[in-house]
Amino acid sequence: MTDDHPRYVAKELDADDQLAHLRDRFVIADDDLIYLDGNSLGRLPAATPAHLDRLVRHGWGEQLVRSWPTWIEWGRRLGDRLARHALGARPGEVVVSDSTSVNLYKLAAAALDAAPADRRTVLVDAEDFPTDRYVVQGLAAARGLTVRALPSDLDDGLRLDRLRNALDHRVALVLLSTVSYRSGALLDMGAVNAAARAVGAVVLWDLSHAAGAVPVDLTGTGTDLAVGCTYKYLNAGPGAPAFLYVRREAQDRLRQPIQGWFGQRDQFLMSAAYDPAPGLDRFLVGTPPILSLAALDPALDILAEAGIDRVRRKGTRLGELLVELADAWLTPYGFRLASPRDPRRRGSHVTLHHPEALRISRALATEGRVVGDYRTPDRLRLGPAPLYTRFVDVWDAMDRLRDIAARRAWERMPGEPSRVT
Amino acid sequence: MTDDHPRYVAKELDADDQLAHLRDRFVIADDDLIYLDGNSLGRLPAATPAHLDRLVRHGWGEQLVRSWPTWIEWGRRLGDRLARHALGARPGEVVVSDSTSVNLYKLAAAALDAAPADRRTVLVDAEDFPTDRYVVQGLAAARGLTVRALPSDLDDGLRLDRLRNALDHRVALVLLSTVSYRSGALLDMGAVNAAARAVGAVVLWDLSHAAGAVPVDLTGTGTDLAVGCTYKYLNAGPGAPAFLYVRREAQDRLRQPIQGWFGQRDQFLMSAAYDPAPGLDRFLVGTPPILSLAALDPALDILAEAGIDRVRRKGTRLGELLVELADAWLTPYGFRLASPRDPRRRGSHVTLHHPEALRISRALATEGRVVGDYRTPDRLRLGPAPLYTRFVDVWDAMDRLRDIAARRAWERMPGEPSRVT
């Protein structure tokens, strides 16, 4: 069966890969384990342990509180690096702080509180990541607004049409993900922003599954607000702080509701009354977790060296190979593609549908030694992160998945829900 | 001048100190540097670098996303450890998450939204830490409530009287710090809670400057809500996540407004509508920063070995020595005590007033090699953390401070505001 799609073709693709050498910039502890879950937790950059150890021993242990004048700039400094290497934003528009959920809350609240009183609707995608929908549900309920969940689809043209039909002068806010956490479907940010702007609505983007995988052009697409995660394709480590973006021209007319001292004008004057800092600082709240923040630097070094456009090109080709092999090898076993077929309309992960996806993902991990992830109720997500995934990894992973499907090896696996973030 | 208070007395106190051996459990890179700022950033425990390195290399680098079933419990597990060793709370009442400011926001909002509509006032202390006041100002403004700042004082009896006079059936929430960040004044939590309960008001405590320094008995004092910081006396590292406490019986009738997926019932079912988890989990929001969280474990090992009561006894004696020397040596140079004189009414830091406190703190750090901190406009804070500060450190620090005052060495220092958290 492998004759139609021989492994040497994948090896040739690796030989031609301009980013192949970057795999050595990551810790690959077990070469037999195929890791296709960088869309959930990116791999450890090889430079990170020493970087963190130096911070801990020198910055904390020796310099102690005297490091704070440096540390206090890190959220902004790392935000500017992200803006430059991954997000297409200008300096002073991106800052790293808090979790994605808290950042969503801050920016969605700021947008809703700035909207005219007659705008009573928030639009979301019915299949967007739960935290996005939950945050907005809470904010809307507290303000007496209505949340309307638009049906999702793999066809971004259809999604855009539905959005345009739903957009009117009653819409205060639109919350969407650039890349769907579920299907990998990629939205045209510029088209969405333009459609929203035409009716005076604001769009808040969740870039969590896009940042570091596809080029994002926040300035060029006319984006006002965005948030995103740094522990997926940006490889900053488990639970690393998230980022938020506010277009420069919008910063001073927005206010977010969590009035912490890091958002205060002249923070260390410790004035009696809260007075939001000018610019992006007003979207900060409390003291940032420095150790978790620090891991973003060595990770961004690799991305900067690769260049996000080359990352995207490789990601597209990895996805194409994956889909080609899934079509050829897995269709007979009841799998079907649950991502857009056109690689230009897809992020870096590919989702397969199978009624037994949970047990299959478990068999794939334990017997196949391929780590992907499962999304309820029937999806298997495979995220070949371009910075460290080889074409042969994709080939081998699909070969092992085919073997598990052929042997029905998943039938021995437990079926209760998983707890993997 | 030193004859009245000879250094050998401090050496004798060290010889008698039951906790003296624990100093070796911390990294002391420079024995000549006297660090009296553990109330701002606690020292690095000696076991922490290896603990973090193992987490980074093994937990993240090798185990990758497969570590999440363990990591996802850490906020609760560390909360239970804190409850047991520092806070006097029961299992399932404390969780580590987010920053102190975000936790203040969540719990203050939850309390205000649960209060009867005719309770329109929030009481705070006029000299409480800025973020506490700012957070409450924002929540109150959004709800049309009034924030009343009670004048502070070094005399806790007077503060309690003022609070009792201000408490009536119109008060929804009282926000207070157990230990004042500024003066170190310690409040009687049980008395405050009882006075508030008598009029049906809820108290939210900020334990940031108390936790790890003075024994807190959340259960015994009848506390409903509290938050606090782990990077001061708890030594969990710069910006380490904060904790929050909600009394078990109050958990299910409160809701906080930041509806993230970590607060959702059956998180990984990813249901369409937010439904708060039962118990403490509903106060969580997003993915926690695991590297920053992890550093709390080795720090708590030392506290557990010491025992919070012994920490408190030593802290009291360190403070008494500091005040005794300040009285004897510094009064002639215009210093006066800005903390309660009775050590039982004070936390572990001591504050001195001097009109030139900013420049003095700088001269003390650069020429005296004593790190304390400055608080605007005229306070010098000295925090001799009991786990690693010797009595001779206090003696030497005060000797160096006296020398700087006598030589007016601070006159050469710049006077613009500082940026130290």
Coordinates of N, CA and C in Angstrom, one line a residue, chain B residues 111-303:
Chain B
A111 N -18.1 39.4 45.3 CA -18.8 39.8 46.6 C -19.8 40.9 46.3
L112 N -19.4 41.9 45.4 CA -20.3 43.0 45.2 C -21.6 42.5 44.4
D113 N -21.4 41.6 43.5 CA -22.5 41.1 42.7 C -23.5 40.2 43.5
A114 N -23.0 39.7 44.7 CA -23.8 38.9 45.5 C -24.5 39.7 46.6
A115 N -24.1 41.0 46.8 CA -24.6 41.8 47.9 C -26.0 42.3 47.5
P116 N -26.8 42.5 48.5 CA -28.2 43.1 48.3 C -28.0 44.5 47.6
A117 N -29.0 44.8 46.8 CA -29.0 46.0 46.0 C -28.9 47.3 46.8
D118 N -29.3 47.3 48.1 CA -29.3 48.5 48.9 C -28.0 48.7 49.6
R119 N -27.0 47.8 49.4 CA -25.7 48.0 50.0 C -24.9 48.8 48.9
R120 N -24.6 50.0 49.2 CA -24.0 50.9 48.1 C -22.6 51.4 48.5
T121 N -22.0 50.9 49.5 CA -20.7 51.4 50.0 C -19.7 50.3 50.0
V122 N -18.4 50.7 49.7 CA -17.3 49.9 49.8 C -16.3 50.6 50.7
L123 N -15.8 50.0 51.8 CA -14.8 50.6 52.6 C -13.4 50.1 52.3
V124 N -12.5 51.0 52.3 CA -11.1 50.6 52.1 C -10.3 51.5 53.1
D125 N -9.0 51.1 53.2 CA -8.1 51.9 54.0 C -7.4 52.9 53.1
A126 N -7.3 54.2 53.5 CA -6.7 55.2 52.7 C -5.3 54.9 52.3
E127 N -4.6 54.2 53.1 CA -3.2 53.9 52.9 C -2.9 52.5 52.4
D128 N -4.0 51.8 51.9 CA -3.8 50.5 51.5 C -3.0 50.5 50.1
F129 N -2.5 49.3 49.7 CA -1.7 49.3 48.5 C -2.5 49.8 47.3
P130 N -1.9 50.6 46.4 CA -2.6 51.2 45.3 C -3.5 50.2 44.6
T131 N -3.0 49.0 44.2 CA -3.8 48.2 43.3 C -5.1 47.8 44.0
D132 N -5.1 47.6 45.3 CA -6.3 47.3 46.0 C -7.3 48.4 45.8
R133 N -6.9 49.6 46.0 CA -7.8 50.7 45.9 C -8.3 50.9 44.5
Y134 N -7.3 50.8 43.5 CA -7.7 51.0 42.1 C -8.7 50.0 41.6
V135 N -8.5 48.7 42.0 CA -9.4 47.6 41.5 C -10.8 47.9 42.0
V136 N -10.9 48.3 43.3 CA -12.2 48.5 43.9 C -12.8 49.8 43.3
Q137 N -12.0 50.8 43.1 CA -12.6 52.0 42.5 C -13.3 51.7 41.1
G138 N -12.6 50.9 40.3 CA -13.2 50.5 39.0 C -14.5 49.7 39.2
L139 N -14.5 48.7 40.1 CA -15.7 47.9 40.2 C -16.8 48.8 40.8
A140 N -16.5 49.6 41.7 CA -17.5 50.5 42.3 C -18.1 51.4 41.3
A141 N -17.3 52.1 40.5 CA -17.7 53.0 39.5 C -18.7 52.3 38.5
A142 N -18.3 51.1 38.1 CA -19.1 50.4 37.1 C -20.5 50.0 37.7
R143 N -20.6 50.0 39.0 CA -21.9 49.6 39.7 C -22.6 50.8 40.3
G144 N -22.0 51.9 40.2 CA -22.6 53.1 40.9 C -22.5 53.1 42.4
L145 N -21.5 52.4 42.9 CA -21.3 52.4 44.3 C -20.3 53.4 44.8
T146 N -20.2 53.7 46.1 CA -19.3 54.7 46.6 C -18.2 54.0 47.3
V147 N -17.0 54.4 47.1 CA -15.8 53.9 47.8 C -15.5 54.9 48.9
R148 N -15.4 54.4 50.2 CA -15.1 55.3 51.3 C -13.7 54.9 51.8
A149 N -12.7 55.8 51.8 CA -11.4 55.4 52.3 C -11.3 55.9 53.7
L150 N -11.1 55.0 54.6 CA -11.0 55.3 56.0 C -9.6 55.8 56.3
P151 N -9.4 56.9 57.1 CA -8.0 57.3 57.4 C -7.2 56.2 58.1
S152 N -6.0 56.0 57.7 CA -5.2 54.9 58.3 C -4.6 55.4 59.6
D153 N -3.9 54.5 60.3 CA -3.3 54.9 61.6 C -2.3 53.8 62.0
L154 N -1.3 54.1 62.8 CA -0.5 53.0 63.3 C -1.2 52.2 64.4
D155 N -2.2 52.8 65.0 CA -2.9 52.2 66.2 C -4.0 51.4 65.6
D156 N -3.9 50.0 65.7 CA -5.0 49.2 65.2 C -6.3 49.3 66.0
G157 N -6.2 49.7 67.2 CA -7.4 49.9 68.0 C -8.2 51.1 67.4
L158 N -7.5 52.1 67.1 CA -8.1 53.3 66.5 C -8.7 52.9 65.1
R159 N -8.0 52.2 64.3 CA -8.5 51.8 63.0 C -9.7 51.0 63.2
L160 N -9.7 50.1 64.1 CA -10.9 49.2 64.3 C -12.1 50.0 64.8
D161 N -11.9 51.0 65.6 CA -13.0 51.9 66.0 C -13.5 52.7 64.8
R162 N -12.7 53.2 64.0 CA -13.1 53.9 62.8 C -13.9 53.0 61.9
L163 N -13.4 51.8 61.8 CA -14.1 50.8 60.9 C -15.5 50.6 61.5
R164 N -15.6 50.3 62.8 CA -16.9 50.0 63.4 C -17.9 51.2 63.2
N165 N -17.3 52.4 63.3 CA -18.2 53.6 63.2 C -18.7 53.7 61.7
A166 N -17.9 53.2 60.8 CA -18.3 53.3 59.4 C -19.2 52.2 58.9
L167 N -19.2 51.1 59.7 CA -19.9 49.9 59.2 C -21.4 50.1 59.5
D168 N -22.2 49.9 58.5 CA -23.7 49.9 58.7 C -24.3 49.0 57.6
H169 N -25.6 48.9 57.6 CA -26.2 48.0 56.7 C -26.1 48.5 55.2
R170 N -25.5 49.6 55.0 CA -25.3 50.0 53.6 C -23.9 49.6 53.0
V171 N -23.1 49.0 53.9 CA -21.8 48.5 53.4 C -21.9 47.1 52.7
A172 N -21.4 47.1 51.5 CA -21.4 45.8 50.8 C -20.1 45.1 51.0
L173 N -19.0 45.8 51.0 CA -17.7 45.1 51.1 C -16.7 46.0 51.8
V174 N -15.8 45.3 52.6 CA -14.7 45.9 53.2 C -13.4 45.3 52.7
L175 N -12.5 46.1 52.2 CA -11.2 45.6 51.7 C -10.1 46.1 52.5
L176 N -9.4 45.2 53.1 CA -8.3 45.6 54.0 C -7.1 44.6 53.9
S177 N -5.9 45.1 54.3 CA -4.7 44.3 54.3 C -4.4 43.9 55.7
T178 N -4.1 42.6 55.9 CA -3.8 42.1 57.2 C -2.6 42.8 57.8
V179 N -1.5 42.9 56.9 CA -0.4 43.8 57.3 C -0.3 44.9 56.2
S180 N -0.2 46.1 56.7 CA -0.1 47.3 55.8 C 1.2 47.2 55.1
Y181 N 1.2 47.4 53.7 CA 2.4 47.4 52.9 C 3.3 48.5 53.3
R182 N 2.7 49.6 53.9 CA 3.4 50.8 54.1 C 4.0 50.8 55.5
S183 N 3.1 50.7 56.5 CA 3.6 50.8 57.9 C 3.9 49.5 58.6
G184 N 3.4 48.4 58.0 CA 3.6 47.1 58.6 C 2.5 46.8 59.7
A185 N 1.6 47.8 59.9 CA 0.6 47.6 61.0 C -0.3 46.4 60.7
L186 N -0.5 45.6 61.8 CA -1.2 44.3 61.7 C -2.6 44.5 62.2
L187 N -3.6 44.1 61.5 CA -5.0 44.2 61.9 C -5.4 42.8 62.5
D188 N -6.3 42.9 63.5 CA -7.0 41.8 64.1 C -8.1 41.3 63.2
M189 N -7.8 40.2 62.4 CA -8.7 39.8 61.4 C -10.0 39.3 62.0
G190 N -9.9 38.6 63.1 CA -11.1 38.1 63.7 C -12.1 39.2 64.2
A191 N -11.5 40.3 64.7 CA -12.3 41.4 65.2 C -12.9 42.1 64.0
V192 N -12.2 42.3 63.0 CA -12.7 43.0 61.8 C -13.8 42.2 61.2
N193 N -13.6 40.9 61.0 CA -14.6 40.0 60.4 C -15.9 40.0 61.3
A194 N -15.7 40.0 62.6 CA -16.9 40.0 63.5 C -17.7 41.3 63.3
A195 N -17.0 42.4 63.3 CA -17.7 43.7 63.2 C -18.4 43.8 61.9
A196 N -17.8 43.3 60.8 CA -18.4 43.4 59.5 C -19.7 42.4 59.5
R197 N -19.5 41.3 60.0 CA -20.5 40.3 60.0 C -21.8 40.8 60.8
A198 N -21.5 41.6 61.8 CA -22.6 42.1 62.6 C -23.6 43.0 61.8
V199 N -23.0 43.6 60.8 CA -23.9 44.4 59.9 C -24.1 43.8 58.6
G200 N -23.7 42.5 58.4 CA -24.0 41.8 57.1 C -23.1 42.2 56.0
A201 N -21.9 42.8 56.3 CA -20.9 43.1 55.3 C -19.9 42.0 55.1
V202 N -19.3 41.9 53.9 CA -18.3 40.9 53.7 C -16.9 41.6 53.7
V203 N -15.9 40.9 54.2 CA -14.6 41.4 54.2 C -13.7 40.6 53.2
L204 N -13.0 41.3 52.4 CA -12.0 40.7 51.5 C -10.6 41.2 52.0
W205 N -9.8 40.2 52.3 CA -8.4 40.5 52.9 C -7.4 40.4 51.9
D206 N -6.4 41.3 51.9 CA -5.2 41.2 51.1 C -4.1 40.7 52.1
L207 N -3.6 39.5 51.9 CA -2.6 38.9 52.8 C -1.2 39.1 52.2
S208 N -1.0 39.9 51.2 CA 0.3 39.9 50.5 C 1.5 40.1 51.5
H209 N 1.4 41.0 52.4 CA 2.5 41.3 53.3 C 2.5 40.5 54.6
A210 N 1.5 39.6 54.7 CA 1.4 38.8 55.9 C 1.8 37.3 55.6
A211 N 1.4 36.8 54.4 CA 1.6 35.4 54.2 C 3.0 35.0 54.2
G212 N 3.3 34.0 55.0 CA 4.7 33.5 55.2 C 5.5 34.3 56.2
A213 N 4.9 35.4 56.8 CA 5.6 36.2 57.8 C 4.9 36.1 59.1
V214 N 3.6 36.2 59.1 CA 2.8 36.0 60.3 C 1.8 34.9 60.2
P215 N 1.5 34.2 61.2 CA 0.5 33.1 61.1 C -0.9 33.7 60.8
V216 N -1.5 33.2 59.7 CA -2.9 33.6 59.4 C -3.8 32.4 59.7
D217 N -4.9 32.7 60.3 CA -5.8 31.7 60.6 C -7.2 32.0 59.9
L218 N -7.2 31.7 58.7 CA -8.4 32.0 57.9 C -9.7 31.4 58.5
T219 N -9.6 30.1 58.9 CA -10.7 29.4 59.4 C -11.1 30.0 60.8
G220 N -10.1 30.1 61.7 CA -10.4 30.6 63.0 C -10.9 32.0 63.1
T221 N -10.5 32.8 62.2 CA -10.9 34.2 62.2 C -12.2 34.4 61.4
G222 N -12.8 33.4 60.9 CA -14.1 33.5 60.2 C -14.0 34.3 58.9
T223 N -12.9 34.1 58.2 CA -12.7 34.9 57.0 C -13.4 34.3 55.8
D224 N -14.0 35.1 55.0 CA -14.8 34.7 53.8 C -13.9 34.7 52.6
L225 N -13.2 35.8 52.4 CA -12.5 36.0 51.1 C -11.1 36.6 51.4
A226 N -10.1 36.1 50.6 CA -8.8 36.7 50.8 C -8.0 36.4 49.5
V227 N -7.0 37.3 49.3 CA -6.0 37.1 48.2 C -4.6 37.4 48.8
G228 N -3.6 37.0 48.0 CA -2.3 37.4 48.5 C -1.2 36.9 47.5
C229 N 0.0 37.3 47.8 CA 1.1 37.3 46.9 C 2.1 36.2 47.3
T230 N 2.7 35.5 46.4 CA 3.7 34.5 46.8 C 5.1 34.8 46.6
Y231 N 5.4 36.0 46.1 CA 6.8 36.3 45.8 C 7.5 37.2 46.9
K232 N 6.8 37.4 47.9 CA 7.4 38.2 49.0 C 7.9 37.2 50.0
Y233 N 7.3 37.1 51.2 CA 7.8 36.2 52.2 C 7.7 34.7 51.9
L234 N 7.0 34.4 50.8 CA 6.8 33.0 50.4 C 7.8 32.6 49.3
N235 N 8.7 33.5 48.9 CA 9.9 33.2 48.1 C 9.7 32.4 46.8
A236 N 8.6 32.6 46.1 CA 8.3 31.8 44.9 C 8.8 32.5 43.7
G237 N 9.5 33.6 43.8 CA 10.1 34.2 42.6 C 9.4 35.3 42.0
P238 N 10.1 36.1 41.1 CA 9.5 37.4 40.6 C 8.2 37.2 39.9
G239 N 7.2 37.8 40.4 CA 5.9 37.8 39.7 C 5.2 36.4 39.7
A240 N 5.6 35.5 40.7 CA 5.0 34.2 40.8 C 3.5 34.4 41.0
P241 N 2.7 33.5 40.5 CA 1.2 33.6 40.6 C 0.7 33.8 42.0
A242 N -0.3 34.5 42.2 CA -0.9 34.9 43.5 C -1.8 33.7 43.9
F243 N -2.4 33.9 45.1 CA -3.4 32.9 45.6 C -4.7 33.6 45.9
L244 N -5.7 32.8 45.9 CA -7.0 33.4 46.4 C -7.6 32.3 47.3
Y245 N -8.4 32.8 48.2 CA -9.1 32.0 49.2 C -10.6 32.3 49.2
V246 N -11.4 31.3 49.2 CA -12.9 31.5 49.4 C -13.3 30.4 50.3
R247 N -13.9 30.9 51.4 CA -14.4 29.9 52.4 C -15.4 28.9 51.8
R248 N -15.2 27.7 52.1 CA -15.9 26.6 51.5 C -17.4 26.8 51.3
E249 N -18.0 27.3 52.4 CA -19.4 27.4 52.4 C -19.9 28.6 51.5
A250 N -19.0 29.5 51.1 CA -19.4 30.6 50.3 C -19.2 30.4 48.8
Q251 N -18.4 29.3 48.5 CA -18.0 29.1 47.1 C -19.1 29.0 46.1
D252 N -20.1 28.2 46.4 CA -21.1 27.9 45.4 C -22.1 29.0 45.2
R253 N -22.2 30.0 46.2 CA -23.1 31.1 45.9 C -22.5 32.3 45.4
L254 N -21.2 32.2 45.1 CA -20.5 33.4 44.4 C -20.2 33.0 43.0
R255 N -20.1 34.1 42.2 CA -19.7 34.0 40.8 C -18.7 35.1 40.5
Q256 N -17.7 34.8 39.8 CA -16.8 35.9 39.4 C -16.9 36.2 37.9
P257 N -16.6 37.4 37.5 CA -17.0 37.8 36.1 C -16.1 37.3 35.0
I258 N -14.9 36.9 35.2 CA -14.0 36.5 34.1 C -14.2 35.1 33.8
Q259 N -15.2 34.8 32.9 CA -15.6 33.4 32.6 C -14.7 32.7 31.7
G260 N -13.6 32.2 32.2 CA -12.6 31.5 31.4 C -12.9 30.0 31.5
W261 N -12.2 29.3 30.6 CA -12.5 27.8 30.5 C -12.0 27.0 31.7
F262 N -11.0 27.6 32.5 CA -10.6 26.9 33.7 C -11.6 27.0 34.8
G263 N -12.6 27.8 34.7 CA -13.7 28.0 35.6 C -14.9 27.2 35.3
Q264 N -14.9 26.5 34.1 CA -16.1 25.9 33.6 C -16.2 24.5 34.2
R265 N -17.5 24.1 34.4 CA -17.8 22.7 34.8 C -17.3 21.8 33.7
D266 N -16.7 20.7 34.0 CA -16.2 19.7 33.0 C -15.6 20.4 31.8
Q267 N -14.5 21.1 32.2 CA -13.8 21.9 31.2 C -13.6 21.3 29.9
F268 N -13.2 20.1 29.8 CA -12.8 19.5 28.5 C -14.0 19.0 27.7
L269 N -15.2 19.1 28.2 CA -16.3 18.8 27.4 C -16.6 20.0 26.4
M270 N -16.1 21.1 26.8 CA -16.1 22.3 25.9 C -17.5 22.7 25.5
S271 N -18.4 22.7 26.4 CA -19.8 22.9 26.2 C -20.0 24.3 25.6
A272 N -21.2 24.5 25.0 CA -21.5 25.8 24.4 C -21.7 27.0 25.4
A273 N -22.3 26.7 26.5 CA -22.6 27.8 27.5 C -21.8 27.6 28.7
Y274 N -21.4 28.8 29.3 CA -20.6 28.8 30.5 C -21.5 28.3 31.7
D275 N -20.9 27.4 32.4 CA -21.6 26.9 33.6 C -20.5 26.8 34.7
P276 N -20.5 27.6 35.7 CA -19.4 27.6 36.6 C -19.2 26.3 37.3
A277 N -18.0 25.9 37.4 CA -17.6 24.6 38.1 C -18.1 24.7 39.6
P278 N -18.4 23.6 40.2 CA -18.7 23.7 41.6 C -17.4 23.9 42.4
G279 N -17.5 24.6 43.6 CA -16.4 24.8 44.4 C -15.4 25.8 43.9
L280 N -14.2 25.7 44.3 CA -13.2 26.7 44.1 C -12.8 26.9 42.7
D281 N -13.0 25.9 41.8 CA -12.5 26.0 40.4 C -13.2 27.2 39.7
R282 N -14.4 27.5 40.1 CA -15.1 28.6 39.4 C -14.4 30.0 39.5
F283 N -13.4 30.0 40.4 CA -12.6 31.3 40.5 C -11.3 31.3 39.7
L284 N -11.2 30.2 38.9 CA -10.0 30.1 38.0 C -10.5 30.7 36.6
V285 N -9.5 31.0 35.8 CA -9.8 31.7 34.5 C -9.1 31.0 33.3
G286 N -7.8 31.1 33.2 CA -7.1 30.6 32.0 C -6.0 29.7 32.4
T287 N -5.2 29.3 31.4 CA -4.1 28.4 31.6 C -3.0 29.0 32.5
P288 N -2.6 28.4 33.6 CA -1.6 29.0 34.6 C -0.2 28.9 34.0
P289 N 0.6 29.9 34.4 CA 2.0 29.9 34.0 C 2.8 28.9 34.8
I290 N 3.0 27.7 34.2 CA 3.5 26.6 35.0 C 4.9 26.8 35.6
L291 N 5.8 27.4 34.8 CA 7.2 27.6 35.3 C 7.2 28.5 36.5
S292 N 6.4 29.5 36.5 CA 6.4 30.5 37.6 C 5.6 29.8 38.8
L293 N 4.7 29.0 38.5 CA 3.9 28.3 39.6 C 4.8 27.3 40.3
A294 N 5.7 26.6 39.5 CA 6.5 25.5 40.1 C 7.4 25.9 41.2
A295 N 7.9 27.2 41.1 CA 8.9 27.6 42.1 C 8.3 27.7 43.5
L296 N 7.0 27.6 43.6 CA 6.5 27.7 45.0 C 6.7 26.5 45.8
D297 N 6.9 25.3 45.2 CA 7.1 24.1 45.9 C 8.4 24.1 46.8
P298 N 9.6 24.3 46.2 CA 10.7 24.3 47.1 C 10.7 25.4 48.1
A299 N 10.1 26.5 47.8 CA 10.0 27.5 48.8 C 9.1 27.1 50.0
L300 N 8.0 26.4 49.7 CA 7.1 26.0 50.8 C 7.7 24.9 51.6
D301 N 8.6 24.1 51.0 CA 9.3 23.1 51.8 C 10.1 23.7 53.0
I302 N 10.7 24.8 52.7 CA 11.5 25.5 53.8 C 10.5 26.0 54.8
L303 N 9.5 26.7 54.4 CA 8.5 27.2 55.4 C 7.9 26.1 56.2

